[in-house]
Amino acid sequence: MFEFKDGLEMVPIQQFTQTSGFGSKTSHSRQTPTFTMEKIVGATPLLYAAADEAYANVSGEYSTKDFTVTVFVAVGGDGYRSFEYKNCLITNYVVVTRSDNEEGYTGKGFAVVDQFTFECRGYEPLNPAMDKLKVVEHANLISSSDLSSTDKWDPEFSTQK
C-alpha cells in the first residue's frame, strides 16, 4: 500500500526484495532502507506520477517524494509479515517484458512488468502473526457478585407449620 500526499493506492506486487536497511533502527546506522519491487503494468496512477516526477527532478525536490510504503506478505489472505517504509522516493524505474524462455511469444505469451527501486529514511518490520498470538482474550463470564441475591425468598414461597 502506497500512501502519497494525494491519496492511498493499493498495488499488487509480484516480486519484492529487501536490498538493505535491516538493522537500521539506530540513528548512527549507515544502511539506508532500500527495496525493489516488480508488478504487472496496471492502473497505479499515483505510483506512476511519483516515478515520472523522480525522473524529471533529479535534484530530489518534487511533490510526490516522501511517501510511505507498507508491504504486506500474505498467503491466501492470511497476513504473515509486513514492512513499513517511511519518507521514500523512487531511485529507479524500468519497464521489462517477461516471457517464458521455452515458448516465448508464440505459446504462453509474455508479461509487461514495472520494476521499481525505492530508498527510504525509515523502516519498521511488523509481525501481525505474532501480534495475534500476544492478544490476551478474556472470557465473557458472569461474576458471582453480578448475580442477584438468592438468599431471600419471595413471599409466595413459605413453609407450612
mmCIF file of C-alpha atoms in Angstrom:
data_model
loop_
_atom_site.group_PDB
_atom_site.id
_atom_site.type_symbol
_atom_site.label_atom_id
_atom_site.label_comp_id
_atom_site.label_asym_id
_atom_site.label_seq_id
_atom_site.Cartn_x
_atom_site.Cartn_y
_atom_site.Cartn_z
ATOM 1 C CA MET A 1 0.000 0.000 0.000
ATOM 2 C CA PHE A 2 1.387 3.370 -1.005
ATOM 3 C CA GLU A 3 0.444 6.478 0.939
ATOM 4 C CA PHE A 4 1.072 9.603 -1.113
ATOM 5 C CA LYS A 5 0.104 13.181 -0.299
ATOM 6 C CA ASP A 6 -2.634 12.857 -2.947
ATOM 7 C CA GLY A 7 -4.090 9.619 -1.554
ATOM 8 C CA LEU A 8 -3.687 5.898 -0.953
ATOM 9 C CA GLU A 9 -3.010 3.315 -3.633
ATOM 10 C CA MET A 10 -3.096 -0.472 -3.222
ATOM 11 C CA VAL A 11 -0.545 -2.064 -5.527
ATOM 12 C CA PRO A 12 -0.396 -5.848 -6.007
ATOM 13 C CA ILE A 13 3.275 -6.845 -6.049
ATOM 14 C CA GLN A 14 4.560 -9.985 -7.765
ATOM 15 C CA GLN A 15 8.171 -9.727 -6.511
ATOM 16 C CA PHE A 16 9.620 -7.912 -3.511
ATOM 17 C CA THR A 17 13.273 -7.800 -2.399
ATOM 18 C CA GLN A 18 14.731 -6.021 0.622
ATOM 19 C CA THR A 19 18.123 -4.881 -0.596
ATOM 20 C CA SER A 20 19.365 -3.081 2.519
ATOM 21 C CA GLY A 21 18.250 -1.457 5.717
ATOM 22 C CA PHE A 22 17.903 -4.349 8.108
ATOM 23 C CA GLY A 23 19.452 -3.229 11.368
ATOM 24 C CA SER A 24 18.967 0.463 10.620
ATOM 25 C CA LYS A 25 16.926 1.146 13.770
ATOM 26 C CA THR A 26 19.736 3.149 15.383
ATOM 27 C CA SER A 27 20.388 6.685 14.245
ATOM 28 C CA HIS A 28 24.097 6.049 13.596
ATOM 29 C CA SER A 29 23.496 3.108 11.265
ATOM 30 C CA ARG A 30 24.918 3.534 7.789
ATOM 31 C CA GLN A 31 22.425 1.339 5.974
ATOM 32 C CA THR A 32 19.692 3.131 4.093
ATOM 33 C CA PRO A 33 16.476 1.118 3.860
ATOM 34 C CA THR A 34 16.046 0.184 0.196
ATOM 35 C CA PHE A 35 13.891 -2.333 -1.602
ATOM 36 C CA THR A 36 12.873 -3.327 -5.089
ATOM 37 C CA MET A 37 9.518 -4.498 -6.327
ATOM 38 C CA GLU A 38 8.100 -5.829 -9.530
ATOM 39 C CA LYS A 39 4.462 -5.692 -10.585
ATOM 40 C CA ILE A 40 2.383 -6.248 -13.675
ATOM 41 C CA VAL A 41 1.832 -2.988 -15.568
ATOM 42 C CA GLY A 42 -1.549 -1.677 -14.446
ATOM 43 C CA ALA A 43 -3.698 1.102 -13.084
ATOM 44 C CA THR A 44 -1.446 2.739 -10.485
ATOM 45 C CA PRO A 45 -1.580 6.422 -11.445
ATOM 46 C CA LEU A 46 -0.133 7.786 -8.183
ATOM 47 C CA LEU A 47 2.851 5.440 -8.308
ATOM 48 C CA TYR A 48 3.479 6.281 -11.966
ATOM 49 C CA ALA A 49 3.246 10.019 -11.168
ATOM 50 C CA ALA A 50 5.873 9.584 -8.434
ATOM 51 C CA ALA A 51 8.161 7.753 -10.880
ATOM 52 C CA ASP A 52 7.688 10.438 -13.538
ATOM 53 C CA GLU A 53 8.442 13.244 -11.077
ATOM 54 C CA ALA A 54 11.507 11.426 -9.740
ATOM 55 C CA TYR A 55 12.839 11.152 -13.296
ATOM 56 C CA ALA A 56 12.055 14.779 -14.187
ATOM 57 C CA ASN A 57 13.512 16.242 -10.975
ATOM 58 C CA VAL A 58 16.925 14.749 -10.405
ATOM 59 C CA SER A 59 17.556 17.461 -7.804
ATOM 60 C CA GLY A 60 15.329 15.470 -5.473
ATOM 61 C CA GLU A 61 12.733 18.180 -4.840
ATOM 62 C CA TYR A 62 9.283 17.233 -6.067
ATOM 63 C CA SER A 63 5.793 16.937 -4.606
ATOM 64 C CA THR A 64 5.389 13.148 -4.675
ATOM 65 C CA LYS A 65 8.538 12.253 -2.747
ATOM 66 C CA ASP A 66 8.491 11.366 0.949
ATOM 67 C CA PHE A 67 5.676 8.844 0.712
ATOM 68 C CA THR A 68 5.037 5.812 2.925
ATOM 69 C CA VAL A 69 5.005 2.224 1.668
ATOM 70 C CA THR A 70 3.600 -0.715 3.626
ATOM 71 C CA VAL A 71 4.398 -4.113 2.133
ATOM 72 C CA PHE A 72 2.098 -6.940 3.241
ATOM 73 C CA VAL A 73 3.384 -10.506 2.862
ATOM 74 C CA ALA A 74 0.323 -12.754 2.726
ATOM 75 C CA VAL A 75 -0.607 -16.233 1.578
ATOM 76 C CA GLY A 76 -4.240 -16.949 0.809
ATOM 77 C CA GLY A 77 -5.393 -13.781 2.541
ATOM 78 C CA ASP A 78 -3.531 -14.521 5.781
ATOM 79 C CA GLY A 79 -1.000 -11.802 6.628
ATOM 80 C CA TYR A 80 2.254 -13.222 7.977
ATOM 81 C CA ARG A 81 4.666 -10.320 7.752
ATOM 82 C CA SER A 82 4.702 -6.670 6.801
ATOM 83 C CA PHE A 83 7.238 -3.904 6.429
ATOM 84 C CA GLU A 84 6.597 -0.188 6.742
ATOM 85 C CA TYR A 85 8.922 2.182 4.919
ATOM 86 C CA LYS A 86 8.677 5.938 5.564
ATOM 87 C CA ASN A 87 9.912 9.014 3.707
ATOM 88 C CA CYS A 88 10.531 7.107 0.482
ATOM 89 C CA LEU A 89 11.481 8.147 -3.002
ATOM 90 C CA ILE A 90 11.872 6.240 -6.253
ATOM 91 C CA THR A 91 15.505 5.875 -7.325
ATOM 92 C CA ASN A 92 14.974 3.667 -10.389
ATOM 93 C CA TYR A 93 12.096 2.630 -12.637
ATOM 94 C CA VAL A 94 12.149 0.431 -15.741
ATOM 95 C CA VAL A 95 9.571 -1.452 -17.779
ATOM 96 C CA VAL A 96 10.542 -5.019 -18.703
ATOM 97 C CA THR A 97 8.952 -7.672 -20.891
ATOM 98 C CA ARG A 98 8.989 -11.131 -19.311
ATOM 99 C CA SER A 99 8.463 -14.249 -21.377
ATOM 100 C CA ASP A 100 8.581 -17.974 -20.838
ATOM 101 C CA ASN A 101 12.057 -18.959 -22.032
ATOM 102 C CA GLU A 102 10.743 -22.133 -23.653
ATOM 103 C CA GLU A 103 7.690 -20.884 -25.524
ATOM 104 C CA GLY A 104 8.268 -17.135 -25.775
ATOM 105 C CA TYR A 105 5.780 -15.017 -27.645
ATOM 106 C CA THR A 106 4.062 -17.826 -29.542
ATOM 107 C CA GLY A 107 2.933 -20.105 -26.720
ATOM 108 C CA LYS A 108 2.129 -18.834 -23.266
ATOM 109 C CA GLY A 109 2.732 -15.225 -24.218
ATOM 110 C CA PHE A 110 4.542 -12.584 -22.234
ATOM 111 C CA ALA A 111 4.020 -10.122 -19.424
ATOM 112 C CA VAL A 112 4.958 -6.466 -19.267
ATOM 113 C CA VAL A 113 6.124 -5.553 -15.770
ATOM 114 C CA ASP A 114 7.213 -2.452 -13.879
ATOM 115 C CA GLN A 115 10.388 -2.668 -11.802
ATOM 116 C CA PHE A 116 10.882 -0.038 -9.103
ATOM 117 C CA THR A 117 13.721 0.642 -6.674
ATOM 118 C CA PHE A 118 12.941 2.672 -3.560
ATOM 119 C CA GLU A 119 15.133 4.399 -0.998
ATOM 120 C CA CYS A 120 13.614 5.369 2.326
ATOM 121 C CA ARG A 121 14.644 7.108 5.543
ATOM 122 C CA GLY A 122 12.559 4.943 7.857
ATOM 123 C CA TYR A 123 11.921 1.217 8.234
ATOM 124 C CA GLU A 124 9.774 -0.747 10.663
ATOM 125 C CA PRO A 125 9.354 -4.532 10.412
ATOM 126 C CA LEU A 126 5.925 -5.707 11.565
ATOM 127 C CA ASN A 127 4.788 -9.182 12.597
ATOM 128 C CA PRO A 128 0.968 -9.451 12.502
ATOM 129 C CA ALA A 129 1.039 -13.216 13.194
ATOM 130 C CA MET A 130 2.921 -12.621 16.464
ATOM 131 C CA ASP A 131 0.618 -9.724 17.330
ATOM 132 C CA LYS A 132 -2.339 -12.134 17.112
ATOM 133 C CA LEU A 133 -0.573 -14.530 19.480
ATOM 134 C CA LYS A 134 0.029 -11.781 22.023
ATOM 135 C CA VAL A 135 -3.636 -10.785 22.259
ATOM 136 C CA VAL A 136 -4.986 -11.755 25.660
ATOM 137 C CA GLU A 137 -8.599 -12.765 25.445
ATOM 138 C CA HIS A 138 -10.826 -12.517 28.464
ATOM 139 C CA ALA A 139 -13.731 -14.891 29.000
ATOM 140 C CA ASN A 140 -17.163 -13.347 28.849
ATOM 141 C CA LEU A 141 -18.411 -14.811 32.129
ATOM 142 C CA ILE A 142 -20.746 -13.536 34.812
ATOM 143 C CA SER A 143 -19.161 -12.962 38.159
ATOM 144 C CA SER A 144 -20.945 -14.285 41.228
ATOM 145 C CA SER A 145 -21.006 -10.718 42.513
ATOM 146 C CA ASP A 146 -23.117 -9.809 39.456
ATOM 147 C CA LEU A 147 -25.823 -12.336 40.376
ATOM 148 C CA SER A 148 -28.873 -11.228 42.302
ATOM 149 C CA SER A 149 -29.126 -12.337 45.870
ATOM 150 C CA THR A 150 -30.713 -15.793 46.216
ATOM 151 C CA ASP A 151 -30.754 -15.982 49.982
ATOM 152 C CA LYS A 152 -34.135 -14.201 50.150
ATOM 153 C CA TRP A 153 -37.300 -15.923 49.053
ATOM 154 C CA ASP A 154 -40.315 -14.229 47.565
ATOM 155 C CA PRO A 155 -43.447 -14.093 49.794
ATOM 156 C CA GLU A 156 -45.212 -16.856 47.854
ATOM 157 C CA PHE A 157 -42.566 -19.282 48.991
ATOM 158 C CA SER A 158 -43.169 -20.163 52.579
ATOM 159 C CA THR A 159 -43.003 -23.157 54.820
ATOM 160 C CA GLN A 160 -46.135 -24.679 56.336
ATOM 161 C CA LYS A 161 -46.263 -25.427 60.003
#
